[in-house]
Structure formats: structure tokens, C-alpha cells
Amino acid sequence: MIKKSILLLLLLTSCSIQTNTNLNNNKNKEDSSKTQDIKKDAIKPFIDDTYTFRGNINAKNVVIEFVDFKCGFCAKSKPIVDKLFDKYPNQIKLVYKHYPFINDVSYELAYLFEKIALTDKNKAIEFNNYVFENQDNIKTIENVKEIENKFLSKPVSEKELENIKARIKKDKEEADLFGISGTPMFIINDKNTIKGFLPEKEFLDTFNSFLS
């Protein structure tokens, strides 16, 4: 009963991560959990000026959002996140990062977001909005290719494509270090986290408690 209750809680609050790893891999994760906690306290999330962001570039409060574009809870969180910019104008910088795990379409959407961002970061944000608004209609790799024709204005070099793959891999490793259990996950001001979907009032109250 306890295991069923934990699983239900994860499903109700986030797109929980499911893998096909065996029991040994699960044991390794358990053994490394304490190390991850130590590392989390010792490190800060990596951000440079190549990351796509929304808000004030000089804002005192920096928020990193990890999403999977096929996660229903990420789509459900988006209008709540949008309200942060009404509630805290000029006080927030929201940085976009990826944790695609649901299926191949998830990865291809993250990959496409970064390809678009190379030439036009504002258009990448438009793509982000479009995907979450039309999530139910984006089911196949062919659907992603159709969207690419709509948003990508010029080709991307092989070297740039390799850099994008490395970035997504790095995003996932960083999220793992902060103990991600599903999407969405937010890191606020380097160390405070909100994991999974929260109702609007609870999210905004929790977020407010982490602000500088």
C-alpha cells in the first residue's frame, strides 16, 4: 500500500520519470543519493549567455525551469509560470532547460527548441508557447518536422547540432544532480527547488518564499 501511495503521489504532481533500468541501477541511484545531496549544496546550476531566457537579464532572481515538452504537467504549469511576470515585473530571469524523458518526440522537441534558439531566441520562446498550447496534436516525429518548417529559418551546422546534443545531456545531468523526480522542476536562486506541478496559489506562495 505504501508503494502504491508513493506512485500515486508522483503521478498527481509531475510527469514522473520511468525507465527500464534494472534493480542494480536502482540500487546504484539509492547509494549515490547522499553524494548527490552533498554535491547539490556545493554547486550552482550552470548558466551562460547562450541560454534562452525570458524576463530581465539583470534580475536578482534567477529561475531555471526543466521541462519535457510532452509532459502534461509542464503544459499545465505554463499559465501559472506566466503569472510570475505579472506578479514580479522586472524581478525575474527565467532560463529554459530540458529534461526530455517521456519518448523520442520529447527529445526531438527539445532538440528543435535549441536549433531555433541558435538563430532567434525570441522565436524559440514562441515555439515553447506553441508546443505547450498544441501538445495533444504533437504525437510523432513527423509532427515535429512539420513544426520545424514553421519555426526554423535557416539550417544548423553539424558542429552546432553536436553542441545541442551536449547541452541537452548536460541539462539532464544537472537536473539529476538536483534530485529531479519528474517534470516540471524549478531551481530558484541556485539552490531552492520546486519539483512537480503545484496548484497556482501553492506555487506562487512557495516561489515567493524563495525570492531574494
CSV table of C-alpha atoms in Angstrom, one decimal:
chain,number,residue,atom,x,y,z
A,1,MET,CA,0.0,0.0,0.0
A,2,ILE,CA,2.9,2.4,0.8
A,3,LYS,CA,4.5,1.9,-2.6
A,4,LYS,CA,1.1,2.4,-4.3
A,5,SER,CA,0.6,5.7,-2.4
A,6,ILE,CA,4.0,7.0,-3.4
A,7,LEU,CA,3.5,6.2,-7.0
A,8,LEU,CA,0.1,7.9,-7.0
A,9,LEU,CA,1.6,11.0,-5.4
A,10,LEU,CA,4.2,11.2,-8.1
A,11,LEU,CA,1.6,10.9,-10.8
A,12,LEU,CA,-0.5,13.6,-9.3
A,13,THR,CA,2.3,16.1,-9.1
A,14,SER,CA,4.6,15.6,-12.0
A,15,CYS,CA,5.4,13.7,-15.1
A,16,SER,CA,7.3,11.1,-13.1
A,17,ILE,CA,10.4,9.6,-14.6
A,18,GLN,CA,10.1,6.0,-15.7
A,19,THR,CA,13.0,4.0,-17.0
A,20,ASN,CA,13.7,0.4,-18.0
A,21,THR,CA,16.8,0.2,-15.7
A,22,ASN,CA,17.2,-3.0,-13.7
A,23,LEU,CA,17.3,-3.4,-9.9
A,24,ASN,CA,21.1,-2.9,-9.9
A,25,ASN,CA,20.7,0.6,-11.5
A,26,ASN,CA,18.1,1.5,-8.9
A,27,LYS,CA,20.4,0.4,-6.1
A,28,ASN,CA,23.2,2.5,-7.6
A,29,LYS,CA,20.9,5.5,-7.5
A,30,GLU,CA,20.0,4.9,-3.9
A,31,ASP,CA,23.7,4.5,-3.0
A,32,SER,CA,24.5,7.8,-4.7
A,33,SER,CA,21.7,9.8,-3.2
A,34,LYS,CA,23.8,11.1,-0.3
A,35,THR,CA,26.6,12.1,-2.6
A,36,GLN,CA,24.1,14.0,-4.8
A,37,ASP,CA,22.8,15.9,-1.8
A,38,ILE,CA,26.4,16.9,-0.9
A,39,LYS,CA,27.1,18.0,-4.5
A,40,LYS,CA,23.8,19.9,-4.7
A,41,ASP,CA,24.9,22.0,-1.7
A,42,ALA,CA,28.3,22.6,-3.2
A,43,ILE,CA,27.4,23.6,-6.8
A,44,LYS,CA,25.3,26.1,-8.6
A,45,PRO,CA,23.4,25.5,-11.8
A,46,PHE,CA,25.4,26.4,-14.9
A,47,ILE,CA,24.2,29.4,-16.9
A,48,ASP,CA,25.9,31.4,-19.6
A,49,ASP,CA,24.7,34.0,-22.1
A,50,THR,CA,23.9,31.3,-24.8
A,51,TYR,CA,20.9,30.0,-22.8
A,52,THR,CA,17.5,31.2,-23.9
A,53,PHE,CA,15.7,33.2,-21.1
A,54,ARG,CA,12.6,35.2,-20.5
A,55,GLY,CA,12.4,38.3,-18.4
A,56,ASN,CA,15.0,40.8,-17.1
A,57,ILE,CA,18.6,39.9,-18.0
A,58,ASN,CA,19.8,41.6,-14.9
A,59,ALA,CA,17.1,40.4,-12.5
A,60,LYS,CA,18.2,39.5,-9.0
A,61,ASN,CA,16.1,36.3,-9.0
A,62,VAL,CA,17.1,33.7,-11.5
A,63,VAL,CA,14.8,30.7,-12.1
A,64,ILE,CA,15.8,27.6,-14.1
A,65,GLU,CA,12.9,25.6,-15.5
A,66,PHE,CA,13.4,22.0,-16.6
A,67,VAL,CA,10.7,20.7,-18.8
A,68,ASP,CA,9.7,17.8,-21.1
A,69,PHE,CA,7.7,19.2,-24.0
A,70,LYS,CA,5.4,16.2,-23.9
A,71,CYS,CA,4.7,16.4,-20.1
A,72,GLY,CA,1.1,17.4,-19.4
A,73,PHE,CA,2.1,18.8,-16.1
A,74,CYS,CA,4.6,21.1,-17.8
A,75,ALA,CA,1.8,22.4,-20.0
A,76,LYS,CA,-0.5,22.8,-17.0
A,77,SER,CA,2.2,24.8,-15.2
A,78,LYS,CA,2.9,27.2,-18.0
A,79,PRO,CA,0.0,29.7,-17.4
A,80,ILE,CA,1.0,29.7,-13.7
A,81,VAL,CA,4.6,30.5,-14.6
A,82,ASP,CA,3.3,33.2,-16.9
A,83,LYS,CA,1.7,34.9,-14.0
A,84,LEU,CA,5.1,35.3,-12.3
A,85,PHE,CA,5.9,38.0,-14.8
A,86,ASP,CA,2.7,39.9,-13.9
A,87,LYS,CA,3.3,39.5,-10.2
A,88,TYR,CA,7.1,40.3,-10.3
A,89,PRO,CA,7.7,42.6,-13.3
A,90,ASN,CA,11.5,43.0,-14.0
A,91,GLN,CA,12.4,40.9,-10.9
A,92,ILE,CA,12.8,37.5,-12.6
A,93,LYS,CA,15.0,35.9,-15.2
A,94,LEU,CA,13.6,32.5,-16.3
A,95,VAL,CA,16.1,30.2,-18.0
A,96,TYR,CA,14.9,27.4,-20.2
A,97,LYS,CA,16.5,23.9,-19.8
A,98,HIS,CA,15.5,20.4,-20.8
A,99,TYR,CA,14.7,17.1,-19.3
A,100,PRO,CA,13.2,15.0,-22.1
A,101,PHE,CA,12.4,11.5,-20.9
A,102,ILE,CA,8.9,10.6,-22.0
A,103,ASN,CA,9.6,9.5,-25.5
A,104,ASP,CA,11.6,10.3,-28.7
A,105,VAL,CA,9.2,13.2,-29.5
A,106,SER,CA,10.2,14.8,-26.2
A,107,TYR,CA,13.8,14.7,-27.2
A,108,GLU,CA,13.2,16.0,-30.8
A,109,LEU,CA,11.2,18.9,-29.4
A,110,ALA,CA,14.0,19.9,-27.0
A,111,TYR,CA,16.5,19.5,-29.9
A,112,LEU,CA,14.3,21.7,-32.2
A,113,PHE,CA,13.9,24.4,-29.4
A,114,GLU,CA,17.7,24.7,-29.3
A,115,LYS,CA,18.1,24.8,-33.0
A,116,ILE,CA,15.6,27.6,-33.2
A,117,ALA,CA,17.3,29.4,-30.4
A,118,LEU,CA,20.7,29.5,-32.2
A,119,THR,CA,19.2,32.0,-34.7
A,120,ASP,CA,16.4,33.6,-32.8
A,121,LYS,CA,15.8,33.2,-29.1
A,122,ASN,CA,12.5,35.1,-29.1
A,123,LYS,CA,11.3,32.7,-31.8
A,124,ALA,CA,12.4,29.8,-29.5
A,125,ILE,CA,10.2,31.2,-26.8
A,126,GLU,CA,7.3,31.4,-29.3
A,127,PHE,CA,8.0,27.8,-30.1
A,128,ASN,CA,7.9,26.9,-26.4
A,129,ASN,CA,4.5,28.5,-26.2
A,130,TYR,CA,3.2,26.9,-29.3
A,131,VAL,CA,4.2,23.4,-28.3
A,132,PHE,CA,2.5,23.6,-24.9
A,133,GLU,CA,-0.6,25.1,-26.4
A,134,ASN,CA,-0.8,22.3,-29.1
A,135,GLN,CA,0.8,19.5,-27.1
A,136,ASP,CA,-2.0,17.0,-27.7
A,137,ASN,CA,-1.6,17.4,-31.5
A,138,ILE,CA,2.2,16.7,-31.5
A,139,LYS,CA,2.4,13.0,-31.4
A,140,THR,CA,5.0,11.9,-33.9
A,141,ILE,CA,8.5,12.8,-35.2
A,142,GLU,CA,6.7,13.8,-38.5
A,143,ASN,CA,4.6,16.3,-36.5
A,144,VAL,CA,7.9,17.8,-35.1
A,145,LYS,CA,9.3,18.1,-38.6
A,146,GLU,CA,6.2,20.0,-39.7
A,147,ILE,CA,6.7,22.4,-36.8
A,148,GLU,CA,10.4,22.8,-37.8
A,149,ASN,CA,9.4,24.1,-41.2
A,150,LYS,CA,7.3,26.7,-39.4
A,151,PHE,CA,9.9,28.0,-36.9
A,152,LEU,CA,13.4,27.2,-38.2
A,153,SER,CA,14.5,29.9,-40.6
A,154,LYS,CA,18.0,28.6,-41.6
A,155,PRO,CA,20.0,25.4,-41.4
A,156,VAL,CA,22.2,24.5,-38.5
A,157,SER,CA,25.8,23.2,-38.9
A,158,GLU,CA,26.9,19.7,-37.8
A,159,LYS,CA,29.1,21.2,-35.1
A,160,GLU,CA,26.1,23.2,-33.8
A,161,LEU,CA,24.0,20.1,-33.8
A,162,GLU,CA,26.6,18.3,-31.7
A,163,ASN,CA,26.7,21.2,-29.3
A,164,ILE,CA,23.0,21.0,-28.9
A,165,LYS,CA,23.2,17.3,-28.1
A,166,ALA,CA,25.9,18.0,-25.5
A,167,ARG,CA,23.7,20.8,-24.0
A,168,ILE,CA,20.7,18.6,-23.5
A,169,LYS,CA,22.8,15.9,-22.0
A,170,LYS,CA,24.3,18.4,-19.6
A,171,ASP,CA,20.9,19.8,-18.7
A,172,LYS,CA,19.7,16.2,-17.8
A,173,GLU,CA,22.8,15.5,-15.7
A,174,GLU,CA,22.4,18.8,-13.8
A,175,ALA,CA,18.7,18.0,-13.1
A,176,ASP,CA,19.7,14.6,-11.8
A,177,LEU,CA,22.2,16.2,-9.5
A,178,PHE,CA,19.4,18.3,-8.0
A,179,GLY,CA,17.3,15.2,-7.5
A,180,ILE,CA,14.7,15.6,-10.2
A,181,SER,CA,11.9,13.1,-9.9
A,182,GLY,CA,9.8,14.4,-12.8
A,183,THR,CA,8.9,17.5,-14.7
A,184,PRO,CA,8.5,20.3,-14.3
A,185,MET,CA,11.3,21.2,-11.9
A,186,PHE,CA,12.3,24.7,-11.0
A,187,ILE,CA,15.6,25.8,-9.3
A,188,ILE,CA,15.3,29.3,-7.8
A,189,ASN,CA,18.3,31.4,-6.9
A,190,ASP,CA,20.8,28.5,-7.3
A,191,LYS,CA,19.5,26.1,-4.7
A,192,ASN,CA,15.8,26.2,-3.8
A,193,THR,CA,13.7,23.7,-5.8
A,194,ILE,CA,10.0,23.2,-6.7
A,195,LYS,CA,9.6,19.7,-8.0
A,196,GLY,CA,6.4,18.8,-9.9
A,197,PHE,CA,3.2,20.6,-10.5
A,198,LEU,CA,1.7,22.7,-7.7
A,199,PRO,CA,-1.7,24.4,-7.8
A,200,GLU,CA,-1.5,28.1,-8.5
A,201,LYS,CA,-1.7,29.6,-5.0
A,202,GLU,CA,0.7,27.0,-3.6
A,203,PHE,CA,3.2,27.5,-6.4
A,204,LEU,CA,3.1,31.3,-6.1
A,205,ASP,CA,3.4,31.2,-2.3
A,206,THR,CA,6.3,28.8,-2.4
A,207,PHE,CA,8.0,30.7,-5.1
A,208,ASN,CA,7.6,34.0,-3.2
A,209,SER,CA,9.3,32.4,-0.1
A,210,PHE,CA,12.4,31.7,-2.2
A,211,LEU,CA,12.8,35.3,-3.6
A,212,SER,CA,15.7,37.5,-2.7
